[in-house]
Amino acid sequence: MTVQSADLPVPGNPSDLITTRLSIQGMSCAACSGRVSRALSARPGVADAQVNLLAGTASIRHEPTLSAADLAQAVTRLGYPAAIPKEATPVRTESEAATLQRAFLAALALTLPVFVAEMGGHLIPGFHHWLHGLVGTAPLNWMQMILTAAVLAGPGRRFFATGIPALLRGGPEMNSLVALGSGAAFLYSAVVVLAPGLIPPASRHVYFEAAAVIVTLILMGRWLEARAKGQAGAAIRALIELAPDRATVLRDGKPVPMAVADLWPGDLVLLAPGERVAVDGIVTEGRGHIDEAMLTGEPVPAEKSPGDPVTGGTVNGSAALTYRVTATGSDTTLSRIVAMVEGAQNARLPVQALVDRITRVFVPVVIGLAALTVLLWLVFGPDLAHAVVAGVAVLIIACPCAMGLAVPVSIMVGTGRGAQLGVLFRRGEALQRLSNARLIGFDKTGTLTCGHPELVAVHVDGISEDDALRLAAGAEARSEHPLGAAIVAGAVARGLDLPPAAEVRATAGRGLTGLVQGHRLLIGNLSALAENGIDAAPGLRNAAEDMARQGATPVHLAVDDRHVASFALADRIRDEAPDTIATLHRMGLKTAMLSGDVPATAQAVAVQLGIDHVQAGLMPGDKLTAIRDMGAGSVFVGDGINDAPALAAAETGIAIGTGTSIAIESADLVLMSGDLGGVPRAIRLSRAVMRNIRQNLFWAFAYNTALIPIAMGVLVPFGGPQLSPMLGAGAMALSSVCVVGNALRLRGVR
């Protein structure tokens, strides 16, 4: 969860802030993580703090003058030991589950004799009288007291070590409830054994079994939680484990095994058949296929040849390849994916605000209700023993574990599943926003189309086709625009030599100017010609309009302020685009196209795809305005540099993973495979996660709302039962396990 005070200005310049990650122990519920988050956010110099209850981590953005050690110490003083991890871990390791398992088994071994001695008579008629006649009541009570004390002081010590200090500091949490409940049952029973004269004769009952069973059952619940939470983080752990530890590097022409951590950009790495790619690189020798399914979700291996990129963690096929390292360490695609998923899992969804407000006051209210219950039972109940049992039952049944787990465990499983499907949520809050999507806007070039336009026709006026193409290609060789690349490719295909260009300058949405062989060139659309005072040649204008109606993009060439040529560039529609648009319509969503291309070309593509709304001829600023006008529930899908502002401005921005880095960094989520089918896939996943969260919250709130009154004894006046603290402990543990188990169903989302 994230807590940032509106009363505190964000310290310093945001660009000067640094991020510190802490590993935190002892957080067991939303009240715990909330206290840690509020304490960190309140410190001078802290911009915001994100606390991940499941992972046991905190990510703090703060001024450099505030040290990580100071932050760790501040959290430790709250009663939650914090440290700076030596290396990032996506989730708590399996050691937590192993530790809790040992604690549970020890508590079970100590509790079993106590439980049998006290409750055996309910299972076997006559057992109670036989045992008391054989051993005696006093020795049995002493045995139960000693074993229960061992349970509380040993495996159950964790509840008292954290819960009591939190209670004394005025910030009670789940451990406080367990400590108060089990401690009250033990102390009352101990007084009955050690000083029975202080207790009325009618109330001289011992409840050692309740204290011991409460601790044992809650330890069992936490152990099962830890195991399930480990499964929740399995996807991100699997990503981390994809990268191999060693690789074979060419040194002086000889293969040398070495640690992946020692690789540097520029190194040549040998990739054997079936071996995992160590780090990102470019193939230099060999041809073959690489399985990229874990990173992109695509089941079909990708063909690789010299010049093609390879990604660390992917699996080579049957061919031997050599590649040159381009990125290592945190710069690799795999590391960036892990960082994206971790960031999303740390996010605080808007729905979490409701949970935060409730859990902040929930534990104090429960303690107050327990005190009220004891008082009412003392006034209206039969004896002191019944009052103590009712108060303990209220404390135990109301532990807010399920509430605290309801949102973060679904986020963790959902974002991990998304990573397996090639859908990376860079910002966790996009999970909630995307589920409310109503209008999906697409960029055209490179998003709905392949982004690799081809030259299909050249129309000239007063110049030869080859001369027009040669001059234009000479200038466009200095450009990175895909339309320019198509002109260059067309010239190369004709075997034309490209002359050098000077003073080349590109203007977004308008085109390019430059000096080629002493001629001043302008390459762009009709608007660019008009803005520069150049009259469009009627024949070229008509040819361009005909090309546009057929779905091609016209690009005009002016030489020395005279319109001399028009090029027709056609960009093939992506194979998956029609199915994607149709699927979105079946999901009840509207679609739109926002393009900088000429209206006729954009309209032709929209008609082929069945898109509902089209806006074309947009400058980057116009596209930004159009995105904002889409309103609530808007989603924009794009891939280019000129899409970055729109991706950032949209309520939810989706970047095609094959697009530019700046577009990916501006988006809320990334489709790693570049497959447009990932858009409905992401929306379905988002809806599934939010549905799962609503189910979890309903269960958590309904559980507490229904069982707290029963624990207080509202059914007793009507002949109903008084809830046993042991049953309360079992129900509480079961509720948390149910929430985590329900979230784990998201691993099966397809």
XYZ file of C-alpha atoms in Angstrom, residues 363-697:
335
model
C -8.283 -3.506 15.773
C -8.959 -0.773 18.392
C -12.695 -1.206 17.770
C -12.391 -4.984 18.249
C -10.560 -4.506 21.556
C -13.335 -2.158 22.630
C -15.991 -4.705 21.595
C -14.178 -7.435 23.540
C -14.153 -5.246 26.662
C -17.853 -4.460 26.155
C -18.578 -8.173 25.737
C -16.880 -9.029 29.029
C -18.813 -6.271 30.783
C -22.174 -7.377 29.381
C -21.527 -11.007 30.292
C -20.547 -9.993 33.808
C -23.842 -8.126 34.131
C -26.173 -10.535 32.381
C -24.212 -13.793 32.170
C -24.030 -16.714 34.603
C -20.430 -16.258 35.801
C -16.991 -14.751 35.245
C -15.759 -17.735 33.220
C -18.358 -17.218 30.504
C -17.437 -13.505 30.320
C -13.752 -14.328 29.818
C -14.525 -16.934 27.130
C -16.759 -14.491 25.217
C -14.168 -11.717 25.357
C -11.395 -14.032 24.152
C -13.606 -15.323 21.320
C -14.227 -11.762 20.074
C -10.505 -10.961 20.085
C -9.587 -14.095 18.153
C -12.410 -14.231 15.611
C -11.848 -10.632 14.483
C -8.189 -10.774 13.422
C -8.088 -8.777 10.150
C -5.739 -11.113 8.274
C -8.159 -11.798 5.444
C -8.833 -8.075 4.978
C -5.142 -7.303 4.662
C -4.526 -10.099 2.175
C -7.602 -9.515 0.009
C -6.072 -6.940 -2.352
C -2.284 -7.502 -2.414
C -2.405 -11.272 -2.923
C -4.670 -10.853 -5.967
C -2.352 -8.172 -7.361
C 0.675 -10.406 -6.867
C -0.870 -13.433 -8.572
C -2.514 -11.374 -11.324
C 0.600 -9.420 -12.301
C 2.672 -12.594 -12.177
C 0.207 -14.355 -14.459
C 0.264 -11.340 -16.749
C 4.054 -11.617 -17.022
C 3.659 -15.247 -18.108
C 1.189 -14.148 -20.783
C 3.479 -11.391 -22.067
C 1.373 -8.633 -20.449
C 3.522 -6.514 -18.126
C 1.726 -4.133 -15.801
C 4.288 -1.399 -15.164
C 1.905 0.317 -12.756
C -0.302 -1.801 -10.533
C -3.144 0.726 -10.463
C -3.627 0.053 -14.184
C -5.126 -3.281 -13.120
C -8.129 -1.508 -11.666
C -8.456 1.180 -14.326
C -8.243 -1.269 -17.217
C -11.116 -3.319 -15.801
C -13.339 -0.243 -16.296
C -12.259 0.337 -19.909
C -14.988 1.408 -22.314
C -13.151 2.951 -25.310
C -9.923 1.592 -26.775
C -7.985 4.021 -28.948
C -5.257 2.798 -31.300
C -2.430 4.477 -33.099
C -2.309 3.297 -36.726
C 1.254 3.012 -37.953
C 3.182 0.299 -36.124
C 0.210 -0.581 -33.938
C -2.695 -1.622 -36.152
C -0.310 -1.965 -39.077
C 3.064 -3.684 -39.261
C 4.889 -0.377 -39.092
C 7.054 -1.284 -42.064
C 5.530 0.567 -45.008
C 6.680 -0.265 -48.509
C 7.027 1.964 -51.534
C 4.287 0.929 -53.982
C 4.149 3.833 -56.462
C 5.977 7.019 -57.491
C 4.230 9.912 -59.270
C 6.338 12.740 -60.691
C 5.936 16.152 -62.310
C 8.943 17.553 -64.186
C 11.448 15.066 -62.778
C 12.241 11.388 -63.392
C 11.102 8.759 -60.881
C 14.678 7.670 -60.198
C 15.888 11.245 -59.614
C 12.976 12.000 -57.298
C 13.496 8.795 -55.372
C 17.287 9.246 -55.212
C 17.055 12.788 -53.810
C 14.341 11.875 -51.297
C 16.176 8.752 -50.152
C 19.398 10.722 -49.678
C 17.653 12.985 -47.179
C 15.567 10.251 -45.539
C 18.688 8.137 -44.922
C 19.333 10.502 -42.019
C 15.833 9.920 -40.583
C 14.523 7.147 -38.304
C 10.897 7.537 -39.413
C 9.416 4.305 -40.858
C 8.049 6.150 -43.905
C 11.532 7.490 -44.587
C 12.965 3.999 -44.212
C 10.474 2.748 -46.820
C 11.616 5.431 -49.296
C 15.259 4.486 -48.683
C 14.452 0.773 -49.108
C 12.642 1.553 -52.372
C 15.657 3.435 -53.718
C 18.034 0.656 -52.722
C 15.769 -1.906 -54.387
C 16.115 0.064 -57.649
C 19.889 0.052 -57.292
C 20.125 3.832 -56.866
C 23.115 5.479 -55.194
C 22.121 7.719 -52.307
C 23.717 11.183 -52.381
C 24.886 12.741 -49.071
C 22.538 15.142 -47.317
C 23.217 18.123 -45.087
C 21.199 20.314 -42.734
C 18.628 17.547 -42.307
C 15.933 18.516 -39.858
C 12.783 16.553 -38.943
C 9.604 18.153 -37.599
C 7.082 15.895 -35.857
C 3.913 15.539 -37.907
C 5.234 17.662 -40.762
C 8.137 15.845 -42.366
C 11.746 16.571 -43.131
C 13.905 19.260 -44.741
C 17.471 19.019 -45.976
C 20.077 20.011 -48.557
C 20.968 17.366 -51.174
C 23.379 18.092 -54.065
C 22.727 21.795 -53.727
C 18.938 21.420 -53.821
C 16.679 22.426 -50.929
C 14.319 19.504 -50.230
C 11.066 19.330 -48.320
C 9.543 15.884 -47.751
C 6.195 15.662 -45.972
C 2.427 15.975 -46.251
C 0.329 18.611 -47.994
C 0.136 20.649 -44.795
C 3.912 20.881 -44.748
C 3.876 22.159 -48.349
C 1.232 24.762 -47.555
C 3.005 25.966 -44.405
C 6.139 26.578 -46.485
C 4.255 28.455 -49.182
C 4.569 25.702 -51.781
C 1.617 25.148 -54.125
C 0.654 21.505 -54.604
C 0.695 20.313 -58.211
C -2.913 19.375 -59.142
C -1.929 16.111 -60.802
C 0.176 15.001 -57.831
C -2.569 16.047 -55.410
C -5.147 13.960 -57.283
C -2.780 10.973 -57.444
C -2.182 11.282 -53.714
C -5.917 11.334 -52.982
C -6.412 8.197 -55.084
C -3.581 6.454 -53.203
C -5.047 7.464 -49.861
C -8.481 6.074 -50.763
C -6.778 2.744 -51.377
C -5.189 2.782 -47.916
C -1.731 4.000 -48.942
C 0.019 6.957 -47.341
C 1.124 9.730 -49.720
C 4.417 11.503 -49.064
C 5.219 14.580 -51.137
C 8.578 15.881 -52.353
C 9.334 19.516 -53.088
C 12.657 20.487 -54.642
C 13.694 24.138 -54.405
C 10.149 25.120 -53.368
C 8.479 23.228 -56.232
C 6.189 20.224 -55.789
C 7.722 17.550 -58.038
C 6.742 14.084 -56.723
C 4.394 12.024 -54.592
C 5.310 8.626 -53.173
C 2.703 5.992 -52.280
C 3.660 4.014 -49.157
C 1.492 1.103 -48.049
C 1.675 -0.342 -44.555
C 0.187 -3.835 -44.279
C -2.398 -4.361 -41.547
C -1.246 -6.714 -38.783
C -2.590 -10.236 -39.176
C -4.076 -10.224 -35.662
C -5.632 -6.736 -35.895
C -9.055 -7.764 -37.324
C -9.548 -10.463 -34.685
C -8.435 -8.081 -31.938
C -10.958 -5.401 -32.927
C -13.719 -8.007 -33.281
C -12.886 -9.469 -29.859
C -13.017 -6.035 -28.226
C -16.434 -5.432 -29.774
C -17.668 -8.773 -28.434
C -16.458 -7.665 -24.998
C -18.768 -4.637 -25.244
C -16.006 -2.094 -25.912
C -15.860 0.716 -28.475
C -12.769 1.232 -30.618
C -11.147 4.329 -32.094
C -8.181 5.154 -34.306
C -6.077 8.243 -33.629
C -3.589 8.744 -36.437
C -1.289 11.372 -37.830
C -1.863 9.909 -41.279
C -4.046 11.556 -43.909
C -7.796 11.055 -43.266
C -8.429 8.999 -46.421
C -5.687 6.500 -45.584
C -6.768 6.183 -41.965
C -10.412 5.787 -42.999
C -9.499 3.003 -45.427
C -7.720 1.069 -42.655
C -10.595 1.693 -40.213
C -13.153 0.359 -42.681
C -11.137 -2.827 -43.183
C -10.926 -3.384 -39.429
C -14.423 -2.241 -38.455
C -13.198 0.486 -36.083
C -15.980 2.670 -34.656
C -14.392 6.144 -34.620
C -11.553 7.657 -36.645
C -9.567 10.846 -36.134
C -6.760 11.394 -38.620
C -4.252 14.031 -39.630
C -3.425 14.568 -35.954
C -0.276 16.259 -34.752
C 1.202 14.880 -31.479
C -0.493 17.716 -29.610
C -3.800 17.013 -31.350
C -3.542 13.347 -30.437
C -2.976 14.341 -26.812
C -6.136 16.468 -26.861
C -8.106 13.657 -28.493
C -6.977 11.239 -25.772
C -8.102 13.597 -23.030
C -11.453 14.069 -24.753
C -12.024 10.308 -24.621
C -12.780 10.727 -20.918
C -13.164 8.106 -18.218
C -12.465 4.524 -19.217
C -10.145 5.537 -22.043
C -7.306 3.296 -23.156
C -4.695 4.185 -25.761
C -2.492 1.656 -27.562
C 0.616 2.920 -29.326
C 4.251 2.252 -30.063
C 6.088 5.290 -31.426
C 7.970 8.264 -29.985
C 5.106 10.528 -31.004
C 2.756 8.265 -29.001
C 4.588 8.783 -25.695
C 2.597 11.888 -24.610
C -0.677 10.175 -25.508
C 0.307 6.988 -23.666
C 1.110 9.037 -20.576
C -2.074 11.132 -20.824
C -4.492 8.243 -21.372
C -6.286 6.833 -18.362
C -4.501 3.611 -19.288
C -1.656 3.510 -21.804
C -0.689 0.235 -23.485
C 2.635 0.088 -25.342
C 3.499 -2.465 -27.995
C 6.629 -4.158 -26.701
C 8.303 -4.009 -30.102
C 7.993 -0.214 -30.088
C 10.395 2.432 -28.889
C 11.772 2.554 -25.353
C 10.316 5.990 -24.692
C 6.835 4.729 -25.591
C 7.243 1.717 -23.309
C 8.431 3.898 -20.423
C 5.385 6.167 -20.849
C 2.841 3.334 -20.758
C 0.993 1.707 -17.867
C 1.423 -1.758 -19.308
C 3.482 -3.343 -22.065
C 2.659 -6.136 -24.517
C 6.033 -7.842 -24.721
C 5.288 -9.905 -27.821
C 3.962 -6.961 -29.813
C 0.828 -9.037 -30.493
C -2.308 -6.865 -30.518
C -4.216 -9.859 -29.142
C -2.600 -8.911 -25.842
C -5.002 -5.944 -25.544
C -8.184 -8.004 -24.932
C -6.018 -10.472 -22.996
C -4.914 -7.690 -20.648
C -8.479 -6.438 -20.215
C -9.738 -9.934 -19.429
C -6.934 -10.389 -16.896
C -7.701 -7.025 -15.322
C -11.379 -7.888 -15.021
C -10.518 -11.273 -13.524
C -8.201 -9.683 -10.939
C -10.761 -7.071 -9.888
C -13.492 -9.725 -9.710
C -11.161 -11.794 -7.530
C -10.453 -8.803 -5.270
C -14.172 -8.119 -4.857
C -14.738 -11.759 -3.926
C -11.930 -11.604 -1.371
C -13.169 -8.352 0.159
